[in-house]
mmCIF file of C-alpha atoms in Angstrom:
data_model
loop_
_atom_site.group_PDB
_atom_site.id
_atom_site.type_symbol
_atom_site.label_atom_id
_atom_site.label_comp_id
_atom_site.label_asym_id
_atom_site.label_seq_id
_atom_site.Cartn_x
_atom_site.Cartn_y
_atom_site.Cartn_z
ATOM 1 C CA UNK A 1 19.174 7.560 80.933
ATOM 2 C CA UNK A 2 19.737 7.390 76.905
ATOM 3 C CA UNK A 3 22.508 4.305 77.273
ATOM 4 C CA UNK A 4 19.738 2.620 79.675
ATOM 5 C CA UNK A 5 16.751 2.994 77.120
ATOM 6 C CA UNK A 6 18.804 1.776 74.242
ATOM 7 C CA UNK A 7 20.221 -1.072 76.011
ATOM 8 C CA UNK A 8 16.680 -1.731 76.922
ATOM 9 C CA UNK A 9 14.429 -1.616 73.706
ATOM 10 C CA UNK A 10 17.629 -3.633 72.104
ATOM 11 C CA UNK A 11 17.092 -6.135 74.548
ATOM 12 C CA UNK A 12 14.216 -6.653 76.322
ATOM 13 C CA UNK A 13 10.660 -7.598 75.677
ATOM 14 C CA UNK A 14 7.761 -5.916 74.898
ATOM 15 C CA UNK A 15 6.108 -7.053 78.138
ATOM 16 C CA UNK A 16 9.256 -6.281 80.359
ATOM 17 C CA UNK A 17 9.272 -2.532 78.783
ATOM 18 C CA UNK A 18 5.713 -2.044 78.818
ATOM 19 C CA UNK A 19 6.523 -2.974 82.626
ATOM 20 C CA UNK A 20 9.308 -0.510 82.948
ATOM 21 C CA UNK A 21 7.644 2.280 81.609
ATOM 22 C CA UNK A 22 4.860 2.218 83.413
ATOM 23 C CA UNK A 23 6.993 2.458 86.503
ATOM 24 C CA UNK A 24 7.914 5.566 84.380
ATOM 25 C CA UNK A 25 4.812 6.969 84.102
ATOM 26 C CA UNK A 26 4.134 6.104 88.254
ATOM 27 C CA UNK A 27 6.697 8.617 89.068
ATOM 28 C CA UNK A 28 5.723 10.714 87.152
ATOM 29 C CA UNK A 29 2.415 10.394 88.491
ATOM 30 C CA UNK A 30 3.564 11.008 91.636
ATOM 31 C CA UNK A 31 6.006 13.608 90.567
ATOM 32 C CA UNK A 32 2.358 15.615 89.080
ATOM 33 C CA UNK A 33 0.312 14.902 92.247
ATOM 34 C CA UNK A 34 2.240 17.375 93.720
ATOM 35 C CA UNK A 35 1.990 19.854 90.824
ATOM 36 C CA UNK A 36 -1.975 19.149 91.306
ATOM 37 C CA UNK A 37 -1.795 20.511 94.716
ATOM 38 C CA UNK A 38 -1.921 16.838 96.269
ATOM 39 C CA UNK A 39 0.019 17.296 99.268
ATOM 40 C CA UNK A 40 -1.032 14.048 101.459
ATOM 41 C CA UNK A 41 1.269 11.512 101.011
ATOM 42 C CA UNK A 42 -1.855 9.285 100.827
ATOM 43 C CA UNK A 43 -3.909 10.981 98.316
ATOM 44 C CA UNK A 44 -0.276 11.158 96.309
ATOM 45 C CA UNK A 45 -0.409 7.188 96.508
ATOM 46 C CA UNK A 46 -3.864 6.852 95.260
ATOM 47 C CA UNK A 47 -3.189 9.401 92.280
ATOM 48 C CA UNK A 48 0.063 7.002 91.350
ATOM 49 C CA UNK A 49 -2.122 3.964 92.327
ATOM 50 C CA UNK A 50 -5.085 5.543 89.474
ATOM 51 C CA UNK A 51 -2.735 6.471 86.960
ATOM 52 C CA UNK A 52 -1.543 2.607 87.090
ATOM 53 C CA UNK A 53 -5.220 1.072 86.660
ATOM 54 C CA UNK A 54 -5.443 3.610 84.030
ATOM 55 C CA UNK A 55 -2.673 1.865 82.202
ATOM 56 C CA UNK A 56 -3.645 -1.718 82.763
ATOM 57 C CA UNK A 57 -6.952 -0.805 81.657
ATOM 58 C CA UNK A 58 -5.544 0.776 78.519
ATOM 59 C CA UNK A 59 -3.730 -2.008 78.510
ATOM 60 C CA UNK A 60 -6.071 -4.960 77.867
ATOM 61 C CA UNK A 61 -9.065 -2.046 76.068
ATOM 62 C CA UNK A 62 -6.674 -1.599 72.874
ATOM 63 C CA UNK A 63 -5.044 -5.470 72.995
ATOM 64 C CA UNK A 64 -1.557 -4.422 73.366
ATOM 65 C CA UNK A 65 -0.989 -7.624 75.250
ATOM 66 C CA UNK A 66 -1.616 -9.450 72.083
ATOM 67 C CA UNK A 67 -0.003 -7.206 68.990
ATOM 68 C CA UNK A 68 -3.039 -4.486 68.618
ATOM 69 C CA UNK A 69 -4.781 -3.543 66.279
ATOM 70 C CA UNK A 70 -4.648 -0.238 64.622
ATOM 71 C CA UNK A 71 -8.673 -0.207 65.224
ATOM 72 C CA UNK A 72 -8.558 -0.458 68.691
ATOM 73 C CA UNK A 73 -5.251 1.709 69.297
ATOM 74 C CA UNK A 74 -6.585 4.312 67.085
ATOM 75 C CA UNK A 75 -9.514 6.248 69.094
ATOM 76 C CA UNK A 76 -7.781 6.430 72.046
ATOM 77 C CA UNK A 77 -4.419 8.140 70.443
ATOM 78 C CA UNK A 78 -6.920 10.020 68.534
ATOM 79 C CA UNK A 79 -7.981 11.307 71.933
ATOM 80 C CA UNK A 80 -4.571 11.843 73.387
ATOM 81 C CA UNK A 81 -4.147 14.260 70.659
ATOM 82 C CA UNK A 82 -7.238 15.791 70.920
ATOM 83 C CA UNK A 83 -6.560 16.472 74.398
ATOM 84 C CA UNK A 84 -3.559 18.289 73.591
ATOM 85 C CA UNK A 85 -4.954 20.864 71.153
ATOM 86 C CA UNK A 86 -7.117 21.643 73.966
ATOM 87 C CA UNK A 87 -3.916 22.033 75.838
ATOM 88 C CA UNK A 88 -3.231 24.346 72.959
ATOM 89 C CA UNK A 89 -5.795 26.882 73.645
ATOM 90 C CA UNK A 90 -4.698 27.004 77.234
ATOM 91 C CA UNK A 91 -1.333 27.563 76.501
ATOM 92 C CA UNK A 92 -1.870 30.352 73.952
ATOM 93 C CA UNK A 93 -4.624 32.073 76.346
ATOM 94 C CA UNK A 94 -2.620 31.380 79.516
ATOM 95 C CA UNK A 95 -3.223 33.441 82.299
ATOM 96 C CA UNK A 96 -6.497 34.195 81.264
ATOM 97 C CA UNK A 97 -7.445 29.846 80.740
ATOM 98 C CA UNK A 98 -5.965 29.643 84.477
ATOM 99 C CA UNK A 99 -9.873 29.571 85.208
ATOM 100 C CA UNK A 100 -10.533 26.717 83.538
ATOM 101 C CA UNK A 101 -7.919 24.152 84.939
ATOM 102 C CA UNK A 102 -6.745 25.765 87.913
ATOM 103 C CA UNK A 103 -8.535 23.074 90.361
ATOM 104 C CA UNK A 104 -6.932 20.122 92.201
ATOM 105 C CA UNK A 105 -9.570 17.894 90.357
ATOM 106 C CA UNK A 106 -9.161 19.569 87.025
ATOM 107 C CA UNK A 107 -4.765 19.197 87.335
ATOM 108 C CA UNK A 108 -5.546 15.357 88.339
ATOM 109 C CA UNK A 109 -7.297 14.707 85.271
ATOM 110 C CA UNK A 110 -4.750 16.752 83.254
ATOM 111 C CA UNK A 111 -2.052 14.853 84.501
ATOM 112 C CA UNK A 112 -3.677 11.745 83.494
ATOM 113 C CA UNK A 113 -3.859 13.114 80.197
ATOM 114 C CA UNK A 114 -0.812 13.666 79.651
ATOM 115 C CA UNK A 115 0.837 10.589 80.980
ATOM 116 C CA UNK A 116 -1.194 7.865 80.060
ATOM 117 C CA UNK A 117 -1.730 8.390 76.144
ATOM 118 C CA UNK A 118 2.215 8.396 76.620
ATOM 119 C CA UNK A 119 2.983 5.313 77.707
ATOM 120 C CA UNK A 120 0.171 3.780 75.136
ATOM 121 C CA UNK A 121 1.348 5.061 72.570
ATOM 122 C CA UNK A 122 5.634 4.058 73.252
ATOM 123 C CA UNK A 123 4.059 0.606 74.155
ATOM 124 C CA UNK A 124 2.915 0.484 70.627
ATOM 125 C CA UNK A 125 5.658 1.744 69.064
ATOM 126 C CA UNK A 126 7.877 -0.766 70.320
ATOM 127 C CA UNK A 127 5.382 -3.359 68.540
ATOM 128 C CA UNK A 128 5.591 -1.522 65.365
ATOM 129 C CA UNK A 129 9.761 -2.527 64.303
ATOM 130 C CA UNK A 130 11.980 -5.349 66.080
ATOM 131 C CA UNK A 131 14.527 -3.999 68.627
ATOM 132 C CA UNK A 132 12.145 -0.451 69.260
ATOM 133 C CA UNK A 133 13.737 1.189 65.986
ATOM 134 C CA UNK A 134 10.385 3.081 66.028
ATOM 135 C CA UNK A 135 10.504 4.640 69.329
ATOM 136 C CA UNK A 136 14.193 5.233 68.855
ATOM 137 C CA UNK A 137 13.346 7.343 66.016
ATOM 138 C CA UNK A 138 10.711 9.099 67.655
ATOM 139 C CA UNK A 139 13.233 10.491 70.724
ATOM 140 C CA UNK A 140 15.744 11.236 67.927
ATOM 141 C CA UNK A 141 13.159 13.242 66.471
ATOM 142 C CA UNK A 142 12.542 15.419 70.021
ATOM 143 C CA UNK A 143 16.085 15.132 70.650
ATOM 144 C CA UNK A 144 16.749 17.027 67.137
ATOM 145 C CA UNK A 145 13.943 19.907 67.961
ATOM 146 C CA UNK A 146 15.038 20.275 71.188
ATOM 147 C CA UNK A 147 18.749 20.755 70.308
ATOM 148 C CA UNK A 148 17.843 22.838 67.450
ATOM 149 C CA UNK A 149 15.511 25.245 69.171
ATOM 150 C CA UNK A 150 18.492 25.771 71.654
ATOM 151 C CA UNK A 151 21.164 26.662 69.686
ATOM 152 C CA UNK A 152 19.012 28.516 67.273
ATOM 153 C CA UNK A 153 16.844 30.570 70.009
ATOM 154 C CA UNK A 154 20.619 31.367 71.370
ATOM 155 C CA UNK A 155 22.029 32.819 68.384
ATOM 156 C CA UNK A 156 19.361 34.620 66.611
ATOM 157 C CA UNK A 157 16.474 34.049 69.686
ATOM 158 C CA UNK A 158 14.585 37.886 69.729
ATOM 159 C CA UNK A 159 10.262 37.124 69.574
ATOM 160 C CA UNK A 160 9.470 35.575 72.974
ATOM 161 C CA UNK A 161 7.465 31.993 71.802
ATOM 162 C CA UNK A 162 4.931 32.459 74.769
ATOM 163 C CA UNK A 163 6.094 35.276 77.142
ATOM 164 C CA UNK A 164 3.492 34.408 79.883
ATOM 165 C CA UNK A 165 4.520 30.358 80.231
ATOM 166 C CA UNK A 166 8.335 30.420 79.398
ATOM 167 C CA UNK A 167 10.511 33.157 78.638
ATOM 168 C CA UNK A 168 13.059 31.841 77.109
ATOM 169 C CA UNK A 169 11.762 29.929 74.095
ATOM 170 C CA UNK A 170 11.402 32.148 71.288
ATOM 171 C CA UNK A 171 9.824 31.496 67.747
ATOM 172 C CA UNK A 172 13.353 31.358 65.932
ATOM 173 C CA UNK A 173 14.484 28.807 68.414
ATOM 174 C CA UNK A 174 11.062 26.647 67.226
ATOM 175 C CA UNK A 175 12.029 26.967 63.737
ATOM 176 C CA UNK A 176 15.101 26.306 64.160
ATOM 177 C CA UNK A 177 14.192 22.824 65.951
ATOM 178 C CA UNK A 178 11.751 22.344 62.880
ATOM 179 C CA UNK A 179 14.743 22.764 60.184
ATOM 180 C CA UNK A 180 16.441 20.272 62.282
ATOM 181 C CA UNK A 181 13.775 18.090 62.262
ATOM 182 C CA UNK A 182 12.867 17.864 58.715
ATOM 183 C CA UNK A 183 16.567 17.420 58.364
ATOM 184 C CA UNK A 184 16.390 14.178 60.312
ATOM 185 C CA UNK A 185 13.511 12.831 58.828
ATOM 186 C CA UNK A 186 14.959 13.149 55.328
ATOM 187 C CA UNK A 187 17.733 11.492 56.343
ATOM 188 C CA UNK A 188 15.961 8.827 58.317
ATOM 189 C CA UNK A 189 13.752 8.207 55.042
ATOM 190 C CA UNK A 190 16.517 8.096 52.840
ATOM 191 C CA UNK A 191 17.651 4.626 54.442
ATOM 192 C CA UNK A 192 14.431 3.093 55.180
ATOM 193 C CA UNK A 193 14.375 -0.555 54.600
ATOM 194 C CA UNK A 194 12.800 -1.578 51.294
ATOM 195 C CA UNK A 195 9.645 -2.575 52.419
ATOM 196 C CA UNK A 196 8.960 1.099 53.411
ATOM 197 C CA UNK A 197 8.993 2.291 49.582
ATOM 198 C CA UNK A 198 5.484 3.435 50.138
ATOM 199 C CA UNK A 199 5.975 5.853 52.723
ATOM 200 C CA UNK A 200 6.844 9.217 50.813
ATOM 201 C CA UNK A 201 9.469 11.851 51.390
ATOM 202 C CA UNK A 202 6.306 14.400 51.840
ATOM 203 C CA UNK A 203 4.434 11.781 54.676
ATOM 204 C CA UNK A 204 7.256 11.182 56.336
ATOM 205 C CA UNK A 205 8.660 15.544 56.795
ATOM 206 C CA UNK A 206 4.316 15.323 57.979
ATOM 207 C CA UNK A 207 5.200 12.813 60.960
ATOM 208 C CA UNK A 208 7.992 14.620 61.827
ATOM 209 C CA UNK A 209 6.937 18.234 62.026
ATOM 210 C CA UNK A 210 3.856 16.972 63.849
ATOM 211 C CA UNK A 211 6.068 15.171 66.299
ATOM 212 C CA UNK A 212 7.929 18.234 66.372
ATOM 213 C CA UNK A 213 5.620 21.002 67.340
ATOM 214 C CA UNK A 214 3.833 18.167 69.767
ATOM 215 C CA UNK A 215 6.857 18.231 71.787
ATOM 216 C CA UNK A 216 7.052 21.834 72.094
ATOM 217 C CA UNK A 217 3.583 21.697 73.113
ATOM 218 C CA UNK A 218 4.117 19.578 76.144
ATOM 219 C CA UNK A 219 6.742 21.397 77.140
ATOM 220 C CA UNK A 220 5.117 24.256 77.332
ATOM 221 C CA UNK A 221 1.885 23.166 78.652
ATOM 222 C CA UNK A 222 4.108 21.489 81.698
ATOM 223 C CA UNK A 223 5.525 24.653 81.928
ATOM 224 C CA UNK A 224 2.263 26.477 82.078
ATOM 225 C CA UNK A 225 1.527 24.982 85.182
ATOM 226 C CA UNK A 226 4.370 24.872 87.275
ATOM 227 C CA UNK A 227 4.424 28.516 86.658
ATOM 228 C CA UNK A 228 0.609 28.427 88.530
ATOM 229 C CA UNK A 229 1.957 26.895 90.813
ATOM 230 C CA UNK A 230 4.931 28.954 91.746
ATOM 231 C CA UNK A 231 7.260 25.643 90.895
ATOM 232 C CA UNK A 232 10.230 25.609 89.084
ATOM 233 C CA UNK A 233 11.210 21.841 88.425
ATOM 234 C CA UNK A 234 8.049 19.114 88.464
ATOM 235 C CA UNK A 235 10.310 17.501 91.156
ATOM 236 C CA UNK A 236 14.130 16.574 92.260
ATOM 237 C CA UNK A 237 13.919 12.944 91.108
ATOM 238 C CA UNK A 238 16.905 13.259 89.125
ATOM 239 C CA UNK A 239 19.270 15.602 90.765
ATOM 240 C CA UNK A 240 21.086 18.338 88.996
ATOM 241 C CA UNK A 241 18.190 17.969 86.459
ATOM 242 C CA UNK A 242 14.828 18.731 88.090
ATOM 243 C CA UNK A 243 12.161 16.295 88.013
ATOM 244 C CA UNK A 244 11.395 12.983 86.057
ATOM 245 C CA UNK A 245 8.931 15.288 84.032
ATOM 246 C CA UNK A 246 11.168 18.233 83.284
ATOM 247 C CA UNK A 247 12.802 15.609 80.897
ATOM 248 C CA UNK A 248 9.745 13.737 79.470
ATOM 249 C CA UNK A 249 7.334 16.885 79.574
ATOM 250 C CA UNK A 250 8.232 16.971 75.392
ATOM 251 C CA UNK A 251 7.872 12.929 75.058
ATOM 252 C CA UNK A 252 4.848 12.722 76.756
ATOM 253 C CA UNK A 253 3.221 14.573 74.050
ATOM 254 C CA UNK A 254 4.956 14.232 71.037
ATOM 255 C CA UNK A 255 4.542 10.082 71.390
ATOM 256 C CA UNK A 256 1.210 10.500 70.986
ATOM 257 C CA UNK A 257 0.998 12.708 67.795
ATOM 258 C CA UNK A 258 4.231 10.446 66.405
ATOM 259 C CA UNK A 259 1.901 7.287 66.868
ATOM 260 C CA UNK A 260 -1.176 8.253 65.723
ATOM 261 C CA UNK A 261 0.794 10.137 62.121
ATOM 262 C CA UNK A 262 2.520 7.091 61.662
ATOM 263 C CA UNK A 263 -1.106 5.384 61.598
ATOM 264 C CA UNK A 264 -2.635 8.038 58.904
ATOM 265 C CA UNK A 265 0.233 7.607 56.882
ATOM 266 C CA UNK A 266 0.181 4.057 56.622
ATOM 267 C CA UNK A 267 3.250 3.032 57.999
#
């Protein structure tokens, strides 16, 4: 999957990706349709068939067809993020928010929520720097807090992150990933090209560590509900490895927060 997107954003266009990802985001769609409790094959179609329109629509609202403009791509990424500090709240109160989501229509809408701001927001990115430099960085960046929180939360890993979701992530492993992060992202600005001499040390560690705990958010809040629903992978897409969203549960959020920081920072 990593050789494939880097052969891809090196070489294809920003129309052929935006293309490819959406196919992305459809099976993941149809991947959370079953998470939603969506179990006609039918009704799965239409939920893959909405999340689609969604895009398209997202699509030609914020002019991505044509370069956007941060005016247009703005609001919405603002409410992508929004969206997932409501997440937030549920995963923090979680059993007790169970009330509040726990619906087939409530999950739909969740799921769109979580996928579409996604894929707007990598679709931009790829517009930002030639060759998708940008969205490279911002997977190296959930790569880093991912791998860091690992080998962290197994060495020193004692204060359970959020007991009730997941288990196993603990609140060393998360500052661990952070460390790694800001890490990265010094490194990363310490070879940007010149005509990012604006963009300080301080801004950039900001983009980062919000990328950061964004990705640790969606990982958990995917978590959250495949726990309600007694499931342990989103799917068996990829086999060996669970579902298509068991692997993009921390992209899906942390594009979204990487996007709309890179925005408020001027980049």
């Amino acid at each position: 999957m990593a050789s494939a997107f880097l052969v891809g954003v090196n070489w294809l266009s920003v129309q052929v990706l935006a293309t490819l990802f959406a196919v992305v985001i459809a099976l993941g769609a149809w991947e959370w349709s079953s998470l939603a409790e969506l179990r006609q094959p039918l009704v799965r179609g239409l939920y893959v068939l909405v999340t689609l329109v969604g895009a398209a629509f997202l699509y030609r609202l914020t002019g991505l067809e044509a370069v956007s403009t941060v005016d247009r791509i703005q609001p919405v990424l603002g409410f992508g993020c929004f969206w997932w500090c409501l997440a937030l709240l549920w995963v923090r109160s979680f059993p007790k928010s169970r009330s509040l989501w726990d619906s087939r229509l409530a999950r739909a809408l969740m799921g769109l929520l979580i996928l579409l701001p996604a894929w707007l927001a990598a679709v931009y990115l790829l517009q930002i720097e030639k060759r998708g430099a940008v969205l490279v960085v911002m997977v190296l960046i959930v790569a880093a807090a991912d791998i860091g929180a690992y080998f962290t939360g197994r060495a020193m890993g004692r204060h359970a992150l959020a007991p009730a979701v997941s288990p196993g992530k603990t609140w060393e492993g998360m500052w661990g990933g952070v460390v790694s992060v800001c890490v990265l992202a010094a490194a990363l600005w310490s070879v940007l090209p010149p005509r990012f001499d604006h963009l300080s040390l301080a801004s950039a560690l900001l983009v980062a560590l919000a990328t950061c705990l964004a990705s640790v958010l969606g990982d958990l809040t995917v978590s959250m509900v495949k726990r309600s629903s007694g499931m342990k992978d989103s799917g068996s897409l990829l086999p060996g490895h669970g579902g298509l969203l068991d692997r993009l549960d921390s992209l899906c959020a942390a594009a979204p927060a990487f996007a709309l920081s890179l925005i408020l920072v001027d980049f």
